[in-house]
PDB file of C-alpha atoms in Angstrom:
ATOM      1  CA  MET S 980      -0.035  -0.126   0.064  1.00  0.00           C
ATOM      2  CA  GLU S 981       1.412   3.574  -0.912  1.00  0.00           C
ATOM      3  CA  LEU S 982       1.769   6.474   1.836  1.00  0.00           C
ATOM      4  CA  PHE S 983       1.130   8.942  -0.339  1.00  0.00           C
ATOM      5  CA  ASN S 984      -2.141   9.323  -2.896  1.00  0.00           C
ATOM      6  CA  VAL S 985      -3.284  12.439  -4.318  1.00  0.00           C
ATOM      7  CA  GLU S 986      -7.202  12.229  -2.659  1.00  0.00           C
ATOM      8  CA  GLN S 987      -5.000  12.819   1.083  1.00  0.00           C
ATOM      9  CA  THR S 988      -5.864  16.460   2.024  1.00  0.00           C
ATOM     10  CA  VAL S 989      -2.104  18.330   1.965  1.00  0.00           C
ATOM     11  CA  GLY S 990      -2.014  19.080   5.810  1.00  0.00           C
ATOM     12  CA  GLU S 991      -2.466  14.874   5.873  1.00  0.00           C
ATOM     13  CA  VAL S 992       0.736  14.323   4.067  1.00  0.00           C
ATOM     14  CA  VAL S 993       2.870  17.038   5.629  1.00  0.00           C
ATOM     15  CA  THR S 994       1.236  15.228   9.125  1.00  0.00           C
ATOM     16  CA  LEU S 995       2.637  11.695   7.609  1.00  0.00           C
ATOM     17  CA  PHE S 996       6.025  13.510   6.637  1.00  0.00           C
ATOM     18  CA  PRO S 997       6.846  16.725   7.253  1.00  0.00           C
ATOM     19  CA  GLN S 998       9.857  17.429   4.813  1.00  0.00           C
ATOM     20  CA  SER S 999       7.521  17.348   2.614  1.00  0.00           C
ATOM     21  CA  ALA S1000       6.038  21.036   3.721  1.00  0.00           C
ATOM     22  CA  ASP S1001       9.209  22.130   2.190  1.00  0.00           C
ATOM     23  CA  ILE S1002       7.632  20.871  -1.415  1.00  0.00           C
ATOM     24  CA  PHE S1003       4.359  22.262  -0.797  1.00  0.00           C
ATOM     25  CA  LYS S1004       6.114  25.689  -0.182  1.00  0.00           C
ATOM     26  CA  LYS S1005       8.503  25.789  -3.240  1.00  0.00           C
ATOM     27  CA  ASN S1006       5.181  24.991  -5.261  1.00  0.00           C
ATOM     28  CA  CYS S1007       3.146  28.029  -3.932  1.00  0.00           C
ATOM     29  CA  ILE S1008       0.904  25.257  -1.755  1.00  0.00           C
ATOM     30  CA  ASP S1009      -0.406  26.545   1.194  1.00  0.00           C
ATOM     31  CA  PHE S1010      -0.270  23.607   4.534  1.00  0.00           C
ATOM     32  CA  CYS S1011      -1.267  25.761   6.874  1.00  0.00           C
ATOM     33  CA  CYS S1012      -4.126  27.339   6.596  1.00  0.00           C
ATOM     34  CA  GLY S1013      -5.121  25.676   3.543  1.00  0.00           C
ATOM     35  CA  GLY S1014      -3.567  22.241   3.755  1.00  0.00           C
ATOM     36  CA  ASN S1015      -7.395  20.647   4.230  1.00  0.00           C
ATOM     37  CA  ILE S1016      -7.900  20.311   0.341  1.00  0.00           C
ATOM     38  CA  SER S1017      -7.114  17.329  -1.501  1.00  0.00           C
ATOM     39  CA  VAL S1018      -3.678  17.102  -2.686  1.00  0.00           C
ATOM     40  CA  LYS S1019      -5.426  16.842  -6.343  1.00  0.00           C
ATOM     41  CA  ASP S1020      -6.967  20.265  -5.460  1.00  0.00           C
ATOM     42  CA  ALA S1021      -4.672  22.097  -4.578  1.00  0.00           C
ATOM     43  CA  ALA S1022      -1.857  21.126  -6.999  1.00  0.00           C
ATOM     44  CA  GLU S1023      -4.177  21.578 -10.429  1.00  0.00           C
ATOM     45  CA  LYS S1024      -5.064  25.032  -8.816  1.00  0.00           C
ATOM     46  CA  ARG S1025      -1.812  25.969  -9.226  1.00  0.00           C
ATOM     47  CA  GLY S1026      -1.481  24.792 -12.755  1.00  0.00           C
ATOM     48  CA  LEU S1027       0.222  21.070 -11.316  1.00  0.00           C
ATOM     49  CA  SER S1028      -0.331  17.773 -11.641  1.00  0.00           C
ATOM     50  CA  GLY S1029      -0.967  15.876  -8.088  1.00  0.00           C
ATOM     51  CA  GLU S1030       0.910  12.933  -9.438  1.00  0.00           C
ATOM     52  CA  GLU S1031       4.248  14.215 -10.287  1.00  0.00           C
ATOM     53  CA  LEU S1032       3.900  16.567  -7.526  1.00  0.00           C
ATOM     54  CA  LEU S1033       3.512  13.156  -4.906  1.00  0.00           C
ATOM     55  CA  SER S1034       6.238  11.274  -7.008  1.00  0.00           C
ATOM     56  CA  THR S1035       8.586  13.566  -5.916  1.00  0.00           C
ATOM     57  CA  ILE S1036       7.959  13.918  -2.045  1.00  0.00           C
ATOM     58  CA  ALA S1037       7.842   9.663  -2.664  1.00  0.00           C
ATOM     59  CA  ASP S1038      11.015  10.187  -4.028  1.00  0.00           C
ATOM     60  CA  LEU S1039      12.570  12.398  -0.872  1.00  0.00           C
ATOM     61  CA  TYR S1040      10.054  10.241   1.396  1.00  0.00           C
ATOM     62  CA  LYS S1041      12.470   7.189  -0.142  1.00  0.00           C
ATOM     63  CA  GLN S1042      15.496   9.517   0.547  1.00  0.00           C
ATOM     64  CA  LYS S1043      15.210   9.881   4.035  1.00  0.00           C
ATOM     65  CA  GLU S1044      14.475   6.889   5.043  1.00  0.00           C
ATOM     66  CA  HIS S1045      17.401   5.853   7.505  1.00  0.00           C
ATOM     67  CA  ARG S1046      17.599   2.077   7.193  1.00  0.00           C
ATOM     68  CA  ASN S1047      19.967   1.325  10.013  1.00  0.00           C
ATOM     69  CA  ASP S1048      21.279  -2.491  10.367  1.00  0.00           C
ATOM     70  CA  GLN S1049      24.256  -2.566   9.922  1.00  0.00           C
ATOM     71  CA  ASN S1050      26.399  -4.050  13.324  1.00  0.00           C
ATOM     72  CA  TRP S1051      28.555  -0.747  13.351  1.00  0.00           C
ATOM     73  CA  ASN S1052      30.836  -2.797  16.078  1.00  0.00           C
ATOM     74  CA  GLU S1053      32.121  -4.480  12.914  1.00  0.00           C
ATOM     75  CA  ALA S1054      32.268  -1.878  10.572  1.00  0.00           C
ATOM     76  CA  SER S1055      35.613  -0.073   9.518  1.00  0.00           C
ATOM     77  CA  PHE S1056      35.793   3.441  10.882  1.00  0.00           C
ATOM     78  CA  THR S1057      36.013   4.545   7.675  1.00  0.00           C
ATOM     79  CA  GLU S1058      32.393   3.239   6.855  1.00  0.00           C
ATOM     80  CA  ILE S1059      31.249   4.263   9.866  1.00  0.00           C
ATOM     81  CA  ILE S1060      32.675   8.071   9.168  1.00  0.00           C
ATOM     82  CA  ASP S1061      30.392   7.921   5.483  1.00  0.00           C
ATOM     83  CA  HIS S1062      27.922   6.656   6.475  1.00  0.00           C
ATOM     84  CA  ILE S1063      27.795   9.240   9.506  1.00  0.00           C
ATOM     85  CA  GLN S1064      28.064  12.065   6.992  1.00  0.00           C
ATOM     86  CA  GLN S1065      25.522  10.393   4.147  1.00  0.00           C
ATOM     87  CA  THR S1066      23.240  10.325   6.471  1.00  0.00           C
ATOM     88  CA  HIS S1067      23.245  12.046   9.853  1.00  0.00           C
ATOM     89  CA  HIS S1068      25.261  15.160   8.187  1.00  0.00           C
ATOM     90  CA  GLN S1069      23.443  15.973   4.830  1.00  0.00           C
ATOM     91  CA  PHE S1070      20.143  15.565   7.217  1.00  0.00           C
ATOM     92  CA  LEU S1071      21.801  18.575   9.481  1.00  0.00           C
ATOM     93  CA  GLN S1072      22.650  20.174   6.527  1.00  0.00           C
ATOM     94  CA  GLU S1073      19.581  20.434   4.354  1.00  0.00           C
ATOM     95  CA  GLU S1074      17.064  20.215   7.894  1.00  0.00           C
ATOM     96  CA  LEU S1075      18.032  23.214   9.854  1.00  0.00           C
ATOM     97  CA  PRO S1076      18.152  25.815   7.032  1.00  0.00           C
ATOM     98  CA  SER S1077      15.192  24.713   6.001  1.00  0.00           C
ATOM     99  CA  LEU S1078      12.897  24.281   9.148  1.00  0.00           C
ATOM    100  CA  SER S1079      14.279  27.852  10.348  1.00  0.00           C
ATOM    101  CA  PRO S1080      11.884  29.934   8.459  1.00  0.00           C
ATOM    102  CA  TYR S1081       9.080  28.132  10.047  1.00  0.00           C
ATOM    103  CA  VAL S1082      10.428  28.384  13.594  1.00  0.00           C
ATOM    104  CA  SER S1083      10.545  32.074  12.874  1.00  0.00           C
ATOM    105  CA  LYS S1084       7.569  32.325  11.715  1.00  0.00           C
ATOM    106  CA  VAL S1085       5.834  30.558  14.329  1.00  0.00           C
ATOM    107  CA  MET S1086       7.729  32.682  16.841  1.00  0.00           C
ATOM    108  CA  ARG S1087       6.261  35.704  15.633  1.00  0.00           C
ATOM    109  CA  VAL S1088       2.513  34.612  14.903  1.00  0.00           C
ATOM    110  CA  HIS S1089       1.883  32.986  17.649  1.00  0.00           C
ATOM    111  CA  GLY S1090       4.875  34.126  20.632  1.00  0.00           C
ATOM    112  CA  VAL S1091       2.625  36.776  22.040  1.00  0.00           C
ATOM    113  CA  LYS S1092       0.039  34.021  22.662  1.00  0.00           C
ATOM    114  CA  TYR S1093       2.562  31.203  23.663  1.00  0.00           C
ATOM    115  CA  PRO S1094       5.960  32.873  25.242  1.00  0.00           C
ATOM    116  CA  HIS S1095       7.927  29.932  25.314  1.00  0.00           C
ATOM    117  CA  LEU S1096       8.101  30.071  21.292  1.00  0.00           C
ATOM    118  CA  VAL S1097      10.436  33.098  21.580  1.00  0.00           C
ATOM    119  CA  GLU S1098      12.883  30.912  23.712  1.00  0.00           C
ATOM    120  CA  LEU S1099      12.458  28.500  21.090  1.00  0.00           C
ATOM    121  CA  TYR S1100      13.279  30.698  18.557  1.00  0.00           C
ATOM    122  CA  HIS S1101      16.862  31.807  20.146  1.00  0.00           C
ATOM    123  CA  LEU S1102      17.450  27.718  21.184  1.00  0.00           C
ATOM    124  CA  PHE S1103      16.998  26.729  17.644  1.00  0.00           C
ATOM    125  CA  ASN S1104      18.901  29.281  16.388  1.00  0.00           C
ATOM    126  CA  GLN S1105      22.091  28.468  18.716  1.00  0.00           C
ATOM    127  CA  LEU S1106      21.435  24.908  18.300  1.00  0.00           C
ATOM    128  CA  LYS S1107      21.603  25.376  14.277  1.00  0.00           C
ATOM    129  CA  ALA S1108      25.282  27.418  14.774  1.00  0.00           C
ATOM    130  CA  GLU S1109      26.737  25.611  17.266  1.00  0.00           C
ATOM    131  CA  PHE S1110      25.711  22.224  14.606  1.00  0.00           C
ATOM    132  CA  LEU S1111      26.413  23.277  11.884  1.00  0.00           C
ATOM    133  CA  GLU S1112      30.302  25.075  12.703  1.00  0.00           C
ATOM    134  CA  HIS S1113      30.396  21.312  14.700  1.00  0.00           C
ATOM    135  CA  THR S1114      30.007  18.795  11.709  1.00  0.00           C
ATOM    136  CA  GLU S1115      32.455  21.967   9.265  1.00  0.00           C
ATOM    137  CA  LYS S1116      34.957  20.936  11.954  1.00  0.00           C
ATOM    138  CA  GLU S1117      34.574  16.933  11.630  1.00  0.00           C
ATOM    139  CA  ASP S1118      33.991  16.436   8.013  1.00  0.00           C
ATOM    140  CA  SER S1119      37.541  18.959   6.811  1.00  0.00           C
ATOM    141  CA  GLU S1120      39.163  18.164   9.850  1.00  0.00           C
ATOM    142  CA  GLN S1121      38.761  15.446  12.274  1.00  0.00           C
ATOM    143  CA  PHE S1122      37.095  13.254  10.111  1.00  0.00           C
ATOM    144  CA  PRO S1123      40.166  12.763   7.102  1.00  0.00           C
ATOM    145  CA  SER S1124      42.469  12.232  10.411  1.00  0.00           C
ATOM    146  CA  ILE S1125      40.370   9.317  10.986  1.00  0.00           C
ATOM    147  CA  LYS S1126      40.242   7.878   7.947  1.00  0.00           C
ATOM    148  CA  GLN S1127      43.564   8.642   7.554  1.00  0.00           C
ATOM    149  CA  TYR S1128      44.787   6.649  10.578  1.00  0.00           C
ATOM    150  CA  ASP S1129      42.380   3.493   8.917  1.00  0.00           C
ATOM    151  CA  HIS S1130      44.002   3.497   6.056  1.00  0.00           C
ATOM    152  CA  GLU S1131      47.518   3.822   7.822  1.00  0.00           C
ATOM    153  CA  PRO S1132      47.353   2.941  11.424  1.00  0.00           C
ATOM    154  CA  THR S1133      51.021   4.688  12.555  1.00  0.00           C
ATOM    155  CA  VAL S1134      51.476   6.533  16.215  1.00  0.00           C
ATOM    156  CA  GLU S1135      50.965   9.813  14.212  1.00  0.00           C
ATOM    157  CA  HIS S1136      48.334   9.350  12.626  1.00  0.00           C
ATOM    158  CA  TYR S1137      46.108   8.064  15.443  1.00  0.00           C
ATOM    159  CA  GLN S1138      47.511  11.168  17.628  1.00  0.00           C
ATOM    160  CA  GLU S1139      45.845  13.019  14.918  1.00  0.00           C
ATOM    161  CA  ALA S1140      42.950  11.066  14.936  1.00  0.00           C
ATOM    162  CA  THR S1141      42.568  11.582  18.630  1.00  0.00           C
ATOM    163  CA  LYS S1142      43.270  15.359  19.471  1.00  0.00           C
ATOM    164  CA  GLU S1143      40.389  16.836  18.893  1.00  0.00           C
ATOM    165  CA  LEU S1144      38.099  13.880  21.023  1.00  0.00           C
ATOM    166  CA  THR S1145      37.282  14.822  23.882  1.00  0.00           C
ATOM    167  CA  ASP S1146      36.301  18.614  22.576  1.00  0.00           C
ATOM    168  CA  LEU S1147      33.454  17.095  19.908  1.00  0.00           C
ATOM    169  CA  GLU S1148      32.029  15.214  22.853  1.00  0.00           C
ATOM    170  CA  HIS S1149      31.858  18.588  24.727  1.00  0.00           C
ATOM    171  CA  GLU S1150      30.068  20.398  21.615  1.00  0.00           C
ATOM    172  CA  HIS S1151      27.305  17.303  21.644  1.00  0.00           C
ATOM    173  CA  ASP S1152      26.738  17.377  25.316  1.00  0.00           C
ATOM    174  CA  SER S1153      26.172  20.887  24.640  1.00  0.00           C
ATOM    175  CA  VAL S1154      23.829  20.109  21.782  1.00  0.00           C
ATOM    176  CA  GLY S1155      22.354  17.318  23.916  1.00  0.00           C
ATOM    177  CA  ASP S1156      21.381  20.158  26.555  1.00  0.00           C
ATOM    178  CA  ILE S1157      19.832  22.300  23.697  1.00  0.00           C
ATOM    179  CA  LEU S1158      17.935  20.034  23.002  1.00  0.00           C
ATOM    180  CA  LYS S1159      16.384  18.631  26.537  1.00  0.00           C
ATOM    181  CA  ARG S1160      16.085  22.487  27.186  1.00  0.00           C
ATOM    182  CA  ILE S1161      13.647  22.447  24.077  1.00  0.00           C
ATOM    183  CA  ARG S1162      11.747  19.241  25.071  1.00  0.00           C
ATOM    184  CA  VAL S1163      11.514  20.894  28.555  1.00  0.00           C
ATOM    185  CA  ILE S1164       9.558  24.061  27.426  1.00  0.00           C
ATOM    186  CA  THR S1165       7.993  22.671  24.774  1.00  0.00           C
ATOM    187  CA  ASN S1166       6.230  19.726  27.614  1.00  0.00           C
ATOM    188  CA  ASP S1167       7.799  16.914  25.552  1.00  0.00           C
ATOM    189  CA  TYR S1168       6.138  18.518  22.194  1.00  0.00           C
ATOM    190  CA  THR S1169       2.836  19.412  23.200  1.00  0.00           C
ATOM    191  CA  LEU S1170       0.804  21.379  21.195  1.00  0.00           C
ATOM    192  CA  PRO S1171      -1.618  23.485  22.316  1.00  0.00           C
ATOM    193  CA  GLU S1172      -5.454  22.782  20.825  1.00  0.00           C
ATOM    194  CA  ASP S1173      -5.509  25.577  18.698  1.00  0.00           C
ATOM    195  CA  ALA S1174      -1.953  25.168  16.713  1.00  0.00           C
ATOM    196  CA  CYS S1175      -2.321  25.450  13.387  1.00  0.00           C
ATOM    197  CA  ARG S1176      -0.433  23.451  11.014  1.00  0.00           C
ATOM    198  CA  THR S1177       3.087  25.404  10.488  1.00  0.00           C
ATOM    199  CA  PHE S1178       2.365  25.004  14.417  1.00  0.00           C
ATOM    200  CA  GLN S1179       2.388  21.560  14.274  1.00  0.00           C
ATOM    201  CA  LEU S1180       4.892  20.699  12.054  1.00  0.00           C
ATOM    202  CA  VAL S1181       7.935  22.906  13.791  1.00  0.00           C
ATOM    203  CA  TYR S1182       7.065  20.324  16.574  1.00  0.00           C
ATOM    204  CA  LYS S1183       6.776  17.541  14.627  1.00  0.00           C
ATOM    205  CA  ARG S1184      10.023  18.019  12.591  1.00  0.00           C
ATOM    206  CA  LEU S1185      12.354  19.575  15.932  1.00  0.00           C
ATOM    207  CA  GLU S1186      11.639  16.252  17.477  1.00  0.00           C
ATOM    208  CA  ASN S1187      12.697  14.424  14.566  1.00  0.00           C
ATOM    209  CA  LEU S1188      15.559  16.364  14.498  1.00  0.00           C
ATOM    210  CA  GLU S1189      16.164  15.125  18.407  1.00  0.00           C
ATOM    211  CA  ASN S1190      15.177  11.645  17.239  1.00  0.00           C
ATOM    212  CA  ASP S1191      18.325  11.898  14.718  1.00  0.00           C
ATOM    213  CA  THR S1192      20.457  13.996  16.586  1.00  0.00           C
ATOM    214  CA  PHE S1193      20.918  11.258  19.266  1.00  0.00           C
ATOM    215  CA  GLN S1194      21.269   8.599  17.119  1.00  0.00           C
ATOM    216  CA  HIS S1195      23.830  10.447  15.246  1.00  0.00           C
ATOM    217  CA  ILE S1196      25.656  11.074  18.565  1.00  0.00           C
ATOM    218  CA  HIS S1197      25.769   7.560  19.833  1.00  0.00           C
ATOM    219  CA  LEU S1198      27.277   6.249  16.908  1.00  0.00           C
ATOM    220  CA  GLU S1199      29.799   8.970  17.177  1.00  0.00           C
ATOM    221  CA  ASN S1200      30.579   8.740  20.775  1.00  0.00           C
ATOM    222  CA  ASN S1201      29.822   5.079  21.979  1.00  0.00           C
ATOM    223  CA  ILE S1202      31.030   3.771  18.554  1.00  0.00           C
ATOM    224  CA  LEU S1203      33.471   5.630  16.446  1.00  0.00           C
ATOM    225  CA  PHE S1204      35.247   7.662  19.374  1.00  0.00           C
ATOM    226  CA  LYS S1205      34.855   4.962  21.998  1.00  0.00           C
ATOM    227  CA  ARG S1206      36.758   2.426  19.371  1.00  0.00           C
ATOM    228  CA  LEU S1207      39.040   4.653  18.519  1.00  0.00           C
ATOM    229  CA  LEU S1208      40.303   5.341  22.195  1.00  0.00           C
ATOM    230  CA  GLU S1209      40.202   1.563  22.559  1.00  0.00           C
ATOM    231  CA  GLN S1210      43.013   1.464  20.030  1.00  0.00           C
ATOM    232  CA  ALA S1211      45.758   2.729  22.449  1.00  0.00           C
ATOM    233  CA  SER S1212      45.111  -0.157  24.898  1.00  0.00           C
TER     234      SER S1212
END
């Protein structure tokens, strides 16, 4: 059974797959206040094909599905890093900028009634800045050093591969603390009864971001970094 069909409402599709909101927005389809009409009707109003629109969404959905049946304790350091970069880093580099305007809009529209959204806005932007800087440092500095050690396991390469691990773990702690604070101020992502679709979207995607981040940090701290440090013993 297909997950998406043109008779579903725009809002239903966004609920099933929050990242589809980016495609609707790109095609000037209102998923928030206008989310109660079918994908078919919404697409036709824009002179588009509902089937083609859903095909694009389905392709994106397949790309975003993360299959995690790999035994990472048996994988090489290079294989683990490639997975982190292609899965978690790519997700962050796409999701953080894409989600940012929705967080801003919810704060701007609903921040007076729900003051915690102002803090949420600042926490999200802090998270975005820290995480993008962190992943850039890993991609450009630490991960190449670890890969070099994986291919040429010398003492010198090992020192380079491990010299920043403590700092990276501290940065993971900082990101984790921000996500924990977001969960507290959103009351475990509990939506108010009058939450519009954009409000719902922000909470859904933030929770997805939290889930992906915890998988990401677990893979780095508890598998990649831990196994590296065990090489010294």
